[in-house]
Structures are given as C-alpha cells and as structure tokens.
CSV table of C-alpha atoms in Angstrom, one decimal:
chain,number,residue,atom,x,y,z
A,816,MET,CA,-8.7,8.2,-20.8
A,817,HIS,CA,-5.2,8.3,-21.4
A,818,ARG,CA,-2.4,9.2,-19.0
A,819,ALA,CA,-1.8,12.4,-20.5
A,820,GLN,CA,-5.3,13.2,-19.9
A,821,MET,CA,-5.1,12.1,-16.1
A,822,GLN,CA,-2.2,14.5,-15.5
A,823,GLY,CA,-4.9,17.4,-15.4
A,824,LEU,CA,-7.8,15.7,-14.1
A,825,HIS,CA,-8.1,18.5,-11.1
A,826,LEU,CA,-8.3,21.1,-13.8
A,827,ARG,CA,-10.9,20.1,-16.0
A,828,PRO,CA,-14.7,19.9,-15.4
A,829,ILE,CA,-16.3,16.8,-14.4
A,830,PHE,CA,-19.2,17.2,-17.2
A,831,SER,CA,-18.6,18.3,-20.3
A,832,LEU,CA,-22.2,18.3,-21.6
A,833,SER,CA,-24.5,21.1,-22.1
A,834,MET,CA,-26.6,21.7,-19.0
A,835,THR,CA,-30.0,20.5,-20.6
A,836,ARG,CA,-28.6,17.2,-21.8
A,837,GLN,CA,-26.4,16.9,-19.0
A,838,SER,CA,-29.5,17.1,-16.6
A,839,ALA,CA,-31.4,14.4,-18.5
A,840,VAL,CA,-28.4,11.9,-18.9
A,841,ALA,CA,-27.3,12.3,-15.5
A,842,ALA,CA,-30.8,11.6,-14.2
A,843,ARG,CA,-30.9,8.4,-16.3
A,844,ARG,CA,-27.3,7.3,-15.3
A,845,THR,CA,-28.3,7.9,-11.7
A,846,ALA,CA,-31.5,5.9,-11.7
A,847,ALA,CA,-29.4,3.0,-13.6
A,848,VAL,CA,-26.8,3.2,-10.9
A,849,ALA,CA,-29.3,3.1,-8.0
A,850,GLN,CA,-31.0,0.2,-9.6
A,851,HIS,CA,-27.8,-1.9,-10.0
A,852,MET,CA,-26.6,-1.0,-6.5
A,853,ALA,CA,-30.0,-2.1,-5.0
A,854,ARG,CA,-29.6,-5.5,-6.9
A,855,MET,CA,-26.0,-5.6,-5.6
A,856,SER,CA,-27.1,-5.2,-2.1
A,857,THR,CA,-29.4,-8.0,-2.0
A,858,GLU,CA,-27.1,-10.6,-3.5
A,859,ALA,CA,-25.8,-12.9,-0.7
A,860,SER,CA,-22.6,-14.3,-1.0
A,861,SER,CA,-22.1,-18.1,-1.2
A,862,SER,CA,-19.8,-21.0,-2.0
A,863,SER,CA,-21.7,-21.3,-5.5
A,864,GLU,CA,-20.8,-17.7,-6.2
A,865,PRO,CA,-17.6,-16.8,-8.1
A,866,THR,CA,-14.4,-15.8,-5.9
A,867,VAL,CA,-14.3,-12.6,-8.3
A,868,LYS,CA,-17.3,-10.9,-9.4
A,869,PHE,CA,-17.1,-8.4,-12.4
A,870,GLU,CA,-19.5,-5.7,-12.4
A,871,SER,CA,-20.1,-3.0,-15.5
A,872,VAL,CA,-22.0,0.0,-14.8
A,873,LEU,CA,-22.1,2.4,-17.4
A,874,SER,CA,-18.5,3.5,-18.1
A,875,MET,CA,-17.2,2.1,-14.5
A,876,ARG,CA,-15.8,-1.6,-14.4
A,877,ASN,CA,-15.5,-2.8,-10.8
A,878,TYR,CA,-14.0,-6.2,-10.1
A,879,VAL,CA,-15.3,-7.5,-6.3
A,880,LEU,CA,-13.3,-10.0,-4.4
A,881,ASN,CA,-15.4,-12.3,-3.3
A,882,ARG,CA,-14.4,-14.8,-0.6
A,883,PRO,CA,-15.7,-13.2,2.5
A,884,ASP,CA,-15.0,-16.5,4.7
A,885,LYS,CA,-11.3,-16.2,3.8
A,886,LEU,CA,-11.2,-12.3,4.1
A,887,ASN,CA,-10.8,-12.2,0.1
A,888,SER,CA,-7.5,-13.9,0.4
A,889,LEU,CA,-6.0,-14.2,-3.2
A,890,ASN,CA,-5.5,-17.7,-4.6
A,891,GLY,CA,-4.3,-18.8,-8.1
A,892,ASP,CA,-8.1,-19.2,-9.3
A,893,MET,CA,-8.7,-15.5,-8.4
A,894,LEU,CA,-5.8,-14.1,-10.1
A,895,GLU,CA,-6.4,-16.1,-13.2
A,896,GLN,CA,-9.8,-14.6,-13.4
A,897,LEU,CA,-8.7,-10.9,-12.5
A,898,ARG,CA,-5.8,-10.4,-15.2
A,899,PRO,CA,-7.8,-11.2,-18.3
A,900,LYS,CA,-10.7,-8.9,-17.2
A,901,ILE,CA,-8.3,-6.3,-16.3
A,902,GLU,CA,-6.5,-6.4,-19.7
A,903,GLU,CA,-9.7,-6.3,-21.4
A,904,TRP,CA,-10.9,-3.3,-19.4
A,905,SER,CA,-7.6,-1.6,-20.0
A,906,THR,CA,-8.1,-1.5,-23.8
A,907,SER,CA,-11.9,-1.1,-23.9
A,908,ASP,CA,-13.1,2.3,-25.0
A,909,LEU,CA,-16.5,1.8,-23.0
A,910,CYS,CA,-14.3,1.7,-19.6
A,911,THR,CA,-13.2,5.0,-18.2
A,912,THR,CA,-12.8,3.9,-14.8
A,913,ILE,CA,-11.5,0.7,-12.8
A,914,VAL,CA,-12.6,0.2,-9.4
A,915,GLY,CA,-11.6,-2.7,-6.9
A,916,THR,CA,-13.7,-3.5,-3.9
A,917,GLY,CA,-14.2,-6.6,-1.6
A,918,THR,CA,-17.2,-8.4,-0.3
A,919,GLY,CA,-17.7,-8.5,3.6
A,920,ARG,CA,-15.0,-7.1,6.2
A,921,ALA,CA,-12.0,-6.9,4.0
A,922,PHE,CA,-10.6,-5.6,0.9
A,923,CYS,CA,-8.1,-8.4,0.7
A,924,ALA,CA,-6.3,-9.7,3.7
A,925,GLY,CA,-3.3,-10.9,1.6
A,926,GLY,CA,-2.4,-14.0,-0.5
A,927,ASP,CA,-3.6,-17.7,0.5
A,928,VAL,CA,-0.2,-18.2,1.5
A,929,ALA,CA,-1.3,-21.3,3.8
A,930,GLN,CA,-1.7,-23.5,0.8
A,931,ILE,CA,1.7,-22.3,-1.0
A,932,ALA,CA,3.6,-23.5,2.2
A,933,VAL,CA,2.1,-26.9,1.8
A,934,ASP,CA,3.1,-26.9,-1.5
A,935,ALA,CA,6.6,-25.4,-0.9
A,936,GLN,CA,7.4,-28.4,1.1
A,937,ASP,CA,6.3,-30.8,-1.7
A,938,PRO,CA,9.3,-31.0,-4.5
A,939,GLU,CA,6.5,-32.0,-7.2
A,940,LYS,CA,4.4,-29.0,-6.3
A,941,ARG,CA,7.0,-26.5,-5.6
A,942,SER,CA,6.9,-25.1,-8.8
A,943,GLY,CA,3.1,-24.2,-8.5
A,944,ALA,CA,4.1,-22.2,-5.2
A,945,ILE,CA,6.7,-20.1,-7.3
A,946,GLY,CA,4.2,-19.8,-9.9
A,947,PHE,CA,1.8,-18.2,-7.8
A,948,PHE,CA,4.2,-15.4,-6.8
A,949,LYS,CA,4.8,-14.9,-10.3
A,950,ARG,CA,1.1,-14.5,-11.4
A,951,GLU,CA,0.7,-12.2,-8.4
A,952,PHE,CA,3.5,-9.9,-9.1
A,953,GLU,CA,2.5,-9.6,-12.6
A,954,MET,CA,-0.7,-8.7,-11.9
A,955,ASP,CA,0.3,-6.1,-9.6
A,956,TYR,CA,2.7,-4.4,-12.2
A,957,ILE,CA,-0.3,-4.7,-14.9
A,958,LEU,CA,-2.5,-2.7,-12.3
A,959,ALA,CA,0.5,-0.2,-12.0
A,960,ALA,CA,0.5,0.4,-15.7
A,961,LEU,CA,-3.2,0.9,-16.2
A,962,ASN,CA,-3.6,4.0,-18.6
A,963,LYS,CA,-7.0,4.8,-17.1
A,964,PRO,CA,-7.8,5.9,-13.8
A,965,TYR,CA,-7.8,3.0,-11.0
A,966,VAL,CA,-9.6,3.2,-7.8
A,967,ALA,CA,-9.0,0.9,-4.9
A,968,ILE,CA,-11.6,1.1,-2.1
A,969,MET,CA,-9.6,-0.2,1.2
A,970,ASP,CA,-12.8,-0.4,2.8
A,971,GLY,CA,-11.9,-3.0,5.7
A,972,ILE,CA,-8.9,-5.3,6.3
A,973,THR,CA,-6.2,-4.6,3.5
A,974,MET,CA,-2.7,-6.5,4.1
A,975,GLY,CA,-0.2,-8.1,2.2
A,976,GLY,CA,-1.6,-9.3,-1.2
A,977,GLY,CA,-4.4,-6.5,-0.7
A,978,VAL,CA,-1.7,-4.0,-0.4
A,979,GLY,CA,-0.3,-5.1,-3.7
A,980,LEU,CA,-3.7,-4.6,-5.4
A,981,SER,CA,-4.4,-1.2,-3.9
A,982,ALA,CA,-0.9,0.5,-4.0
A,983,PRO,CA,-0.6,0.6,-8.0
A,984,ALA,CA,-3.9,2.4,-7.8
A,985,HIS,CA,-4.2,6.0,-8.6
A,986,PHE,CA,-6.6,6.6,-6.0
A,987,ARG,CA,-6.8,4.6,-2.9
A,988,VAL,CA,-9.5,5.3,-0.7
A,989,VAL,CA,-9.8,4.4,3.1
A,990,THR,CA,-12.2,4.5,5.5
A,991,GLU,CA,-12.7,4.1,9.5
A,992,LYS,CA,-12.9,0.3,8.9
A,993,THR,CA,-9.6,0.1,7.4
A,994,ARG,CA,-6.8,-2.4,8.8
A,995,PHE,CA,-3.6,-2.0,6.8
A,996,ALA,CA,-0.6,-3.9,7.5
A,997,MET,CA,2.6,-5.9,6.0
A,998,PRO,CA,2.7,-8.6,8.4
A,999,GLU,CA,4.8,-10.8,6.6
A,1000,THR,CA,7.7,-10.6,9.0
A,1001,ASN,CA,5.3,-12.5,11.7
A,1002,ILE,CA,4.9,-15.5,9.4
A,1003,GLY,CA,8.7,-16.0,8.5
A,1004,TYR,CA,8.3,-14.4,5.1
A,1005,VAL,CA,9.2,-10.8,3.8
A,1006,PRO,CA,7.0,-7.9,2.5
A,1007,ASP,CA,6.6,-8.3,-1.2
A,1008,VAL,CA,4.2,-7.3,-3.9
A,1009,GLY,CA,6.2,-4.0,-4.4
A,1010,ALA,CA,6.3,-3.2,-0.9
A,1011,SER,CA,10.2,-2.6,-1.4
A,1012,TYR,CA,9.2,0.1,-3.9
A,1013,TYR,CA,6.1,1.7,-2.3
A,1014,MET,CA,6.9,1.5,1.4
A,1015,SER,CA,10.4,2.7,0.9
A,1016,ARG,CA,9.1,6.0,-0.5
A,1017,LEU,CA,6.9,6.8,2.3
A,1018,ASP,CA,7.9,9.7,4.3
A,1019,GLY,CA,11.0,9.2,6.6
A,1020,GLN,CA,11.5,5.5,7.9
A,1021,LEU,CA,7.7,5.0,8.3
A,1022,GLY,CA,7.9,2.4,5.7
A,1023,THR,CA,10.7,0.7,7.3
A,1024,TYR,CA,9.0,0.5,10.6
A,1025,LEU,CA,5.8,-1.0,9.4
A,1026,CYS,CA,7.8,-3.4,7.1
A,1027,LEU,CA,9.9,-4.8,9.9
A,1028,THR,CA,7.1,-4.7,12.8
A,1029,GLY,CA,4.4,-5.6,10.7
A,1030,ASN,CA,2.1,-3.4,12.9
A,1031,HIS,CA,-1.5,-2.8,12.1
A,1032,ILE,CA,-2.7,0.9,11.4
A,1033,THR,CA,-6.0,2.5,10.8
A,1034,GLY,CA,-7.6,4.0,7.9
A,1035,ARG,CA,-6.8,7.7,9.0
A,1036,ASP,CA,-3.3,6.6,9.9
A,1037,VAL,CA,-3.0,5.2,6.1
A,1038,PHE,CA,-4.1,8.7,4.9
A,1039,GLU,CA,-2.1,10.9,7.1
A,1040,MET,CA,1.3,9.0,6.6
A,1041,GLY,CA,0.6,9.4,2.7
A,1042,PHE,CA,-0.2,5.9,1.6
A,1043,ALA,CA,-3.8,6.4,1.0
A,1044,THR,CA,-5.1,9.5,-1.1
A,1045,HIS,CA,-8.5,9.9,0.1
A,1046,TYR,CA,-10.2,9.3,3.5
A,1047,ILE,CA,-14.3,9.2,3.9
A,1048,PRO,CA,-16.6,7.3,6.2
A,1049,SER,CA,-17.4,3.6,5.2
A,1050,ARG,CA,-21.2,4.9,4.6
A,1051,ARG,CA,-20.1,7.0,1.8
A,1052,VAL,CA,-18.6,4.2,-0.4
A,1053,PRO,CA,-21.9,3.1,-2.2
A,1054,ALA,CA,-22.6,6.8,-3.2
A,1055,LEU,CA,-19.0,7.0,-4.2
A,1056,LEU,CA,-19.4,4.1,-6.4
A,1057,GLU,CA,-22.5,6.0,-8.0
A,1058,ARG,CA,-20.6,9.0,-8.6
A,1059,LEU,CA,-17.6,7.3,-10.2
A,1060,ALA,CA,-20.3,5.4,-12.6
A,1061,THR,CA,-22.3,8.5,-13.8
A,1062,VAL,CA,-19.5,10.9,-14.6
A,1063,GLU,CA,-18.6,11.7,-18.1
A,1064,GLN,CA,-15.2,12.5,-16.9
A,1065,PHE,CA,-13.2,11.6,-14.0
A,1066,SER,CA,-11.9,14.0,-11.2
A,1067,TRP,CA,-10.4,13.4,-8.0
A,1068,HIS,CA,-12.9,16.1,-6.6
A,1069,LEU,CA,-15.6,13.0,-6.7
A,1070,MET,CA,-13.6,11.6,-3.7
A,1071,SER,CA,-13.4,14.8,-1.3
A,1072,GLY,CA,-12.7,13.5,2.3
A,1073,GLU,CA,-14.4,13.6,5.2
A,1074,ARG,CA,-13.2,13.3,8.9
A,1075,LEU,CA,-15.3,11.4,11.4
A,1076,PRO,CA,-15.5,13.1,14.8
A,1077,GLU,CA,-14.3,10.0,16.8
A,1078,ASP,CA,-11.2,9.2,14.9
A,1079,PRO,CA,-8.4,9.3,17.0
A,1080,PRO,CA,-5.3,11.3,15.9
A,1081,PHE,CA,-2.1,9.9,14.1
A,1082,GLN,CA,0.1,8.4,16.4
A,1083,LEU,CA,3.5,8.7,15.0
A,1084,THR,CA,3.8,11.9,15.1
A,1085,GLY,CA,6.0,14.4,17.4
A,1086,ASP,CA,8.8,13.4,19.5
A,1087,VAL,CA,7.6,9.7,19.0
A,1088,ARG,CA,8.0,10.1,14.9
A,1089,VAL,CA,11.5,11.8,15.8
A,1090,ALA,CA,12.6,8.8,17.3
A,1091,LEU,CA,11.2,6.5,14.8
A,1092,ASP,CA,13.1,7.9,12.1
A,1093,TYR,CA,16.2,8.1,14.2
A,1094,ALA,CA,16.2,4.4,15.1
A,1095,PHE,CA,15.1,2.9,11.7
A,1096,ARG,CA,17.5,4.8,9.7
A,1097,HIS,CA,20.2,2.3,10.1
A,1098,ASP,CA,21.0,-0.2,7.3
A,1099,THR,CA,21.3,-3.1,9.9
A,1100,VAL,CA,18.6,-4.5,12.1
A,1101,GLU,CA,21.3,-4.9,15.0
A,1102,GLN,CA,21.8,-1.2,14.9
A,1103,ILE,CA,18.3,-0.6,14.9
A,1104,VAL,CA,17.7,-2.8,18.0
A,1105,GLU,CA,20.7,-1.2,19.6
A,1106,GLU,CA,19.1,2.4,19.2
A,1107,LEU,CA,15.8,1.2,20.2
A,1108,GLU,CA,17.1,-0.3,23.3
A,1109,THR,CA,18.8,2.9,24.2
A,1110,LEU,CA,15.7,4.9,23.5
A,1111,SER,CA,13.5,2.5,25.7
A,1112,SER,CA,15.7,3.3,28.9
A,1113,LYS,CA,17.2,6.6,28.5
A,1114,ASP,CA,15.1,9.0,26.4
A,1115,ASN,CA,13.7,11.6,28.3
A,1116,ASN,CA,9.9,11.5,26.8
A,1117,GLU,CA,7.9,8.7,28.5
A,1118,ALA,CA,5.9,8.3,25.3
A,1119,VAL,CA,9.1,7.4,23.5
A,1120,ARG,CA,10.3,5.2,26.2
A,1121,GLN,CA,7.0,3.3,26.0
A,1122,TRP,CA,7.1,3.4,22.0
A,1123,ALA,CA,10.6,2.1,21.9
A,1124,SER,CA,9.9,-0.6,24.4
A,1125,GLU,CA,7.0,-1.9,22.6
A,1126,THR,CA,8.8,-1.7,19.4
A,1127,LEU,CA,11.6,-3.9,20.6
A,1128,ALA,CA,9.4,-6.5,22.0
A,1129,THR,CA,7.6,-6.8,18.6
A,1130,LEU,CA,10.7,-7.2,16.6
A,1131,LYS,CA,12.1,-10.0,19.1
A,1132,GLU,CA,8.8,-12.1,18.0
A,1133,ARG,CA,9.8,-11.8,14.3
A,1134,SER,CA,11.8,-14.2,12.2
A,1135,PRO,CA,15.2,-12.8,12.4
A,1136,THR,CA,16.1,-13.9,8.9
A,1137,SER,CA,12.5,-12.2,7.7
A,1138,LEU,CA,13.9,-8.9,9.3
A,1139,LYS,CA,17.3,-8.8,7.9
A,1140,LEU,CA,15.9,-9.7,4.2
A,1141,ALA,CA,12.9,-7.2,4.6
A,1142,LEU,CA,15.3,-4.2,5.6
A,1143,TYR,CA,17.9,-5.4,2.6
A,1144,SER,CA,15.0,-5.4,0.0
A,1145,LEU,CA,13.7,-1.9,1.2
A,1146,ARG,CA,17.1,-0.3,1.2
A,1147,LYS,CA,17.3,-1.6,-2.4
A,1148,GLY,CA,13.7,-0.9,-3.5
A,1149,LYS,CA,14.4,2.9,-2.6
A,1150,ASN,CA,16.6,3.3,-5.5
A,1151,ILE,CA,15.4,1.0,-8.0
A,1152,SER,CA,12.0,0.9,-10.5
A,1153,LEU,CA,8.8,-1.1,-9.5
A,1154,LEU,CA,9.8,-3.9,-11.9
A,1155,GLN,CA,13.2,-4.3,-10.4
A,1156,ALA,CA,11.7,-4.4,-7.1
A,1157,LEU,CA,9.2,-6.9,-8.1
A,1158,ARG,CA,12.0,-9.1,-9.5
A,1159,LEU,CA,13.8,-8.7,-6.0
A,1160,GLU,CA,10.9,-9.7,-4.3
A,1161,HIS,CA,10.1,-12.7,-6.7
A,1162,GLN,CA,13.7,-13.6,-6.0
A,1163,LEU,CA,13.1,-13.9,-2.0
A,1164,ALA,CA,9.9,-15.6,-2.7
A,1165,THR,CA,11.5,-18.2,-4.8
A,1166,ALA,CA,14.3,-18.9,-2.4
A,1167,TYR,CA,11.5,-19.2,0.3
A,1168,CYS,CA,9.6,-21.8,-1.7
A,1169,ASN,CA,13.1,-23.7,-2.3
A,1170,MET,CA,13.4,-24.0,1.2
A,1171,ALA,CA,16.4,-21.6,2.0
A,1172,ALA,CA,15.4,-21.2,5.4
A,1173,PRO,CA,12.4,-23.1,7.3
A,1174,ASP,CA,10.9,-20.0,8.8
A,1175,PHE,CA,8.3,-19.7,6.1
A,1176,VAL,CA,6.9,-22.8,6.5
A,1177,ALA,CA,7.3,-22.7,10.4
A,1178,GLY,CA,5.6,-19.1,10.9
A,1179,ILE,CA,2.6,-19.9,8.4
A,1180,THR,CA,2.0,-23.2,10.3
A,1181,ASN,CA,2.0,-21.8,13.4
A,1182,VAL,CA,0.2,-18.6,12.8
A,1183,LEU,CA,-2.3,-19.1,10.2
A,1184,VAL,CA,-2.9,-23.0,10.3
A,1185,THR,CA,-2.7,-24.2,13.8
A,1186,LYS,CA,-3.4,-20.5,15.1
A,1187,SER,CA,-1.1,-21.3,18.1
A,1188,LYS,CA,-1.0,-18.6,20.8
A,1189,GLU,CA,2.9,-19.6,21.5
A,1190,PRO,CA,5.6,-17.6,19.7
A,1191,THR,CA,7.0,-19.4,16.6
A,1192,LYS,CA,10.2,-21.2,16.6
A,1193,TRP,CA,12.4,-19.5,14.3
A,1194,SER,CA,15.6,-21.0,13.1
A,1195,PRO,CA,18.0,-19.4,13.6
A,1196,ASP,CA,16.4,-17.7,16.5
A,1197,THR,CA,18.7,-14.5,16.9
A,1198,LEU,CA,19.8,-11.8,14.5
A,1199,LYS,CA,23.5,-13.3,15.3
A,1200,GLY,CA,22.2,-16.6,14.1
A,1201,VAL,CA,21.5,-15.1,10.3
A,1202,THR,CA,25.0,-15.6,9.0
A,1203,SER,CA,25.9,-14.4,5.5
A,1204,ASP,CA,25.7,-18.0,4.1
A,1205,LEU,CA,22.2,-18.0,4.9
A,1206,LEU,CA,21.6,-14.7,3.4
A,1207,ALA,CA,23.5,-15.8,0.4
A,1208,ARG,CA,20.9,-18.4,-0.5
A,1209,PHE,CA,18.4,-15.4,-0.9
A,1210,VAL,CA,20.5,-12.9,-2.5
A,1211,GLY,CA,23.5,-14.4,-3.6
A,1212,THR,CA,24.6,-14.5,-7.5
A,1213,GLY,CA,24.1,-17.9,-8.8
A,1214,SER,CA,22.2,-19.5,-5.6
A,1215,THR,CA,20.2,-22.8,-6.3
A,1216,TYR,CA,17.6,-21.4,-4.2
A,1217,THR,CA,16.4,-18.9,-6.4
A,1218,ASP,CA,15.9,-21.0,-9.4
A,1219,THR,CA,12.3,-20.1,-10.5
A,1220,LYS,CA,11.8,-23.3,-12.3
A,1221,GLY,CA,10.6,-21.4,-15.3
A,1222,HIS,CA,8.5,-18.9,-13.7
A,1223,SER,CA,10.3,-15.8,-14.0
A,1224,LEU,CA,8.3,-12.5,-14.3
A,1225,GLU,CA,7.4,-12.0,-17.8
A,1226,ILE,CA,6.0,-8.2,-18.7
A,1227,SER,CA,5.3,-7.2,-22.2
A,1228,GLU,CA,7.0,-4.8,-24.2
A,1229,GLU,CA,4.0,-2.7,-24.3
A,1230,LEU,CA,3.4,-2.6,-20.7
A,1231,LEU,CA,7.4,-1.9,-20.3
A,1232,ALA,CA,6.9,1.2,-22.4
A,1233,GLN,CA,4.5,2.9,-20.2
A,1234,ARG,CA,5.5,5.6,-18.0
A,1235,LEU,CA,4.4,4.6,-14.4
A,1236,PRO,CA,2.9,7.9,-12.5
A,1237,SER,CA,4.3,8.8,-9.2
A,1238,PRO,CA,2.6,6.6,-6.4
A,1239,TYR,CA,1.9,9.5,-4.3
A,1240,ARG,CA,1.0,12.3,-6.5
A,1241,TRP,CA,-2.6,12.4,-5.0
A,1242,SER,CA,-1.7,11.8,-1.6
A,1243,LEU,CA,-1.0,14.6,1.2
A,1244,PRO,CA,2.0,16.6,0.8
A,1245,SER,CA,5.1,14.6,1.6
A,1246,GLU,CA,8.0,15.9,3.8
A,1247,GLU,CA,10.2,15.9,0.9
A,1248,GLU,CA,7.9,18.5,-1.1
A,1249,ILE,CA,7.3,20.6,2.5
A,1250,GLY,CA,11.2,20.7,3.0
A,1251,ALA,CA,11.5,22.0,-0.7
A,1252,MET,CA,8.8,24.5,0.1
A,1253,VAL,CA,10.4,26.0,3.1
A,1254,LYS,CA,14.0,25.8,1.6
A,1255,GLY,CA,13.1,27.4,-1.4
A,1256,SER,CA,13.6,24.9,-4.3
A,1257,HIS,CA,9.9,24.1,-4.7
A,1258,LYS,CA,8.5,25.5,-7.9
A,1259,ASP,CA,5.6,27.3,-6.1
A,1260,SER,CA,7.8,28.5,-3.3
A,1261,GLY,CA,9.2,31.5,-5.3
A,1262,GLY,CA,12.8,30.8,-4.3
A,1263,THR,CA,12.1,32.8,-1.4
A,1264,SER,CA,12.1,32.0,2.7
A,1265,LEU,CA,8.6,31.7,3.9
A,1266,LYS,CA,7.0,32.0,7.1
A,1267,ARG,CA,4.9,29.3,8.9
A,1268,GLN,CA,1.5,30.7,7.5
A,1269,GLU,CA,2.8,31.2,4.1
A,1270,VAL,CA,3.7,27.7,3.8
A,1271,LEU,CA,0.4,26.4,5.2
A,1272,ASP,CA,-1.7,29.0,3.1
A,1273,THR,CA,0.5,27.7,-0.2
A,1274,PHE,CA,-0.3,24.2,0.1
A,1275,GLU,CA,-3.7,24.8,1.1
A,1276,ARG,CA,-4.2,26.3,-2.4
A,1277,LEU,CA,-2.2,24.0,-4.1
A,1278,ARG,CA,-4.2,21.0,-3.0
A,1279,GLU,CA,-7.5,23.0,-3.1
A,1280,ARG,CA,-8.1,22.7,0.7
A,1281,LYS,CA,-7.9,19.0,0.6
A,1282,LEU,CA,-8.9,17.3,3.9
A,1283,GLY,CA,-5.8,16.7,5.9
A,1284,VAL,CA,-3.4,19.0,4.2
A,1285,LYS,CA,-3.3,21.8,6.9
A,1286,GLU,CA,-2.9,19.3,9.5
A,1287,LYS,CA,-0.2,17.4,7.8
A,1288,VAL,CA,2.0,20.4,6.9
A,1289,ALA,CA,1.5,22.1,10.5
A,1290,GLU,CA,2.6,18.5,11.9
A,1291,VAL,CA,5.7,18.5,9.8
A,1292,LEU,CA,6.8,22.1,10.2
A,1293,SER,CA,6.8,21.8,14.1
A,1294,ARG,CA,8.9,18.8,13.9
A,1295,ARG,CA,11.5,19.7,11.3
A,1296,CYS,CA,11.7,23.5,11.5
A,1297,THR,CA,12.8,26.3,13.7
A,1298,GLU,CA,12.1,30.1,13.1
A,1299,ASP,CA,15.1,32.6,12.6
A,1300,LYS,CA,14.9,36.0,14.3
A,1301,ASP,CA,12.4,37.3,11.7
A,1302,GLY,CA,10.1,34.6,11.8
A,1303,PHE,CA,11.4,32.6,8.7
A,1304,LEU,CA,11.3,29.1,8.6
A,1305,VAL,CA,14.5,27.1,8.7
A,1306,TRP,CA,14.6,23.4,8.0
A,1307,ASN,CA,16.6,21.2,10.2
C-alpha cells in the first residue's frame, strides 16, 4: 500500500472480496493466525534467542524486540538486525502492514547507553559510540519514511530509543501498562531520536515540560496529550495483532479504543495546564525556573502551587547543561524538518561522546550503572555555570567536539524524496485544530462563529466518534474559550 492509498484509509471498506469468498478466506486466515499466536505464546525467551525476532503472519510483518531482561533496550546488534529487515519489508508486495512489539514488560526502554558511556571514555572506541547514534537515528528516519502502514504497540515501558521507534509510526497504540518518558536530562544527556521534532509539536508546552523534567506519564496521558493515536486494554493486543494480519486492506477502524473504568484522568489539565504553558513558554531555562518559583509561592490555586513546587524540585535534580541543550534543541526543532532535527541531535550526541561535558558519563554511571540513590554530581552544577563557551562546544560552528569521525547521518535520495506524513494526523484533535474551528478558519467550520455544542458535534463527526475526542475538545474549550452574549465561542 502506497502513501496515496493511506490518505483515505478510513473511507474505504476493510475487505474488498465478495462476501462468500471473504468468509472462507477470513476463516482460513483467522485459523492460521490463531495457530501462530498460540505458538508464539509458548515460546520462552532465553539467552540463546535472537535479540530481535521477525514474524510473518500472512501479510503482516512484525519485529519483536527480545531483550526482556534489559527491557528491550537497543544495542548495536539489534539495530544491525532491524534495518535490513525493515528495508526488505518496505519494498515487498507481500507485506501490507509493519508492526513493532516488545517481549516482556517493555516495548523498548531506550538505547543501551551504559556501554556507549564506557566507549566514549576510550579514545580508541569513541568512534563506535558515535556510530551507534548514527545507526539509531538513520533507523528512525527509515521508519518515518515507510510507504505502508506502520503500527507501534507501546504496551509497557517506552522511553528514549523506544520513543524513537514508535514516534515515526502512523499508528501508535498505548495501553494501561504504558510508561512513557524522555528521561535523558536525568542522565546528563539530551532528548534525541527525533524528540526535538516530535515533542515540540505537541499541544502548548507539553513537549518542553516532558523533555526537561523527564517525568513519566501513563498510557492514557500519552493518548490524551496526542502522542499516541489509539488506546486499548493490554489484554486486547493479541486480538489486535490477529485482526491486522487477517485484513485485506488496512483501516484505522481496526484499532477502536476502549477506556478502562479504573483509569485515572489526565492530570495536566485545567489550571495546572495553563500554568505549565505559561511557565515553559520561555526560551531560557532561567526564565522557566523563575516563573515556577513565582507560581509555587504566589498562585491562588493550591494544585498549581504544588505542581510548580514539584516541577522545580525535579529540574534542580537534572543536569544544568542538559536542560539548556534540551531547550535549545526543542526550540530549533519546532521549525525544522525531521531530518534536520535528527542531524542536530546527532551533533549533540557526538559532542557528548567526544566528552564536551562530563555529565553524560557521570549521569549514566550514577543512575544506570551503580544505581546510586544519591543525586548525580553535575559539572557545572548550576545553570549560571553553563557558560556560552561550554554550549559552543555542542552547537558552535567549527567545534572540534562535533567531529563525527566519519559517522555523519546518511539518508538515501530515495528516502529523501518521500513525503513524510504529519506525525499527529491520526491522534486526537490538537489545540491548534480546535482553535481553528472556533475562529472559523478550519475548512469544516463554515467560516462562521460556533457554539460549544456545535464544536463538540463537529469534531465527533469528523473523528467518527473516536474514543476521547469529546473529552479532549471539551477540556480545551473550557480552558481556552469564553462565550459572548449570544453564546458563541471566543478563542483566548
């Protein structure tokens, strides 16, 4: 299926066969998939198994990250296995859908950075550390440029490099078991794998907040903030994989969401969300901290004061150098392409590998190797200490620290010619889209002012009553709009 076909996925019937033949084929397909899934469930993961398994079920191709004892963290060997298989599937007429899953309680907890930190300290092995990031970021771009549906099942821990594998997917499925984070500032590094591109395009300043704090959020939060496209119970994942394998033509209707009764509501809403956007709108970390200090002591809302106080405490534990570089990359990433964002992030990763600052090694050693309960000792340990000369090592023109030692990103002309889809097309409506509807500039608004119920009804219709649409639109309207004397909405 080519990208042109994908544009109308939700408008086409799932099956194109006649009803009689359809029933027979579906029965055979379902039986085959059931046998395959049963076989998969009995296979025990062991050290003798490959770190990535590749499954072919009818027209579906599934890569399975298989290092459960390491939470499926990516290493060089896994990347070497993934790339040729993904490239093969991308051109195969027998493959209509690509799916990514993980064994155990994680999709992917990130890159295996502990070994990278060791190699970075050895001048003889430093080139290999830089090369790892090259291979990882190239893999992320290859996934983004796929010309057929790619589904990432984020059923479990999904952090760092796992976000890099899932962000390019056309459909990103989360469950109640999902634990999502970009925790790099806690290990003296910066969010990478395209985070400066993807996270900067989330509503308001949510991406900035998550990337600077490194805070974990749940599956429902990931869905409601717009990163994930679908939310289902974990128990439904096997059935979803069966359905993806048995259909003749892919449709996003296959992944209708379902909310579990015990799920807590999204916490970053209402007054807290207003405060978040207000504090993290600044272009310097110092200004963000100053705003949080004011909110934590003077805001009239207790929930806002508590959130600001907790956020301040978190930022003070993070690497000051990482915070400044993370904010820099997010602000740049908002206005550049995915490829440009990956090149920027590779430049920063290269500088870290070339020991432009000691925090990368210090953070990984303290948090991931020795697993100390004590805070990491950063150098410098204050925002003021992060001088322009230090930052120039990472972003300055001609810096010797950004020498890739022959490991610059290489993307083929064929991939560069591919038009990348909007990353959040299949997600809940964004605040930008909701605002356009209220202001009359949305193509489906009719160019007229609308009342609250009219906006809710319009988005319910446009998204075909997808789970969460009504709640998301209602929350945004209550936070961003007022009503005039006639009941029409005014966007503030």
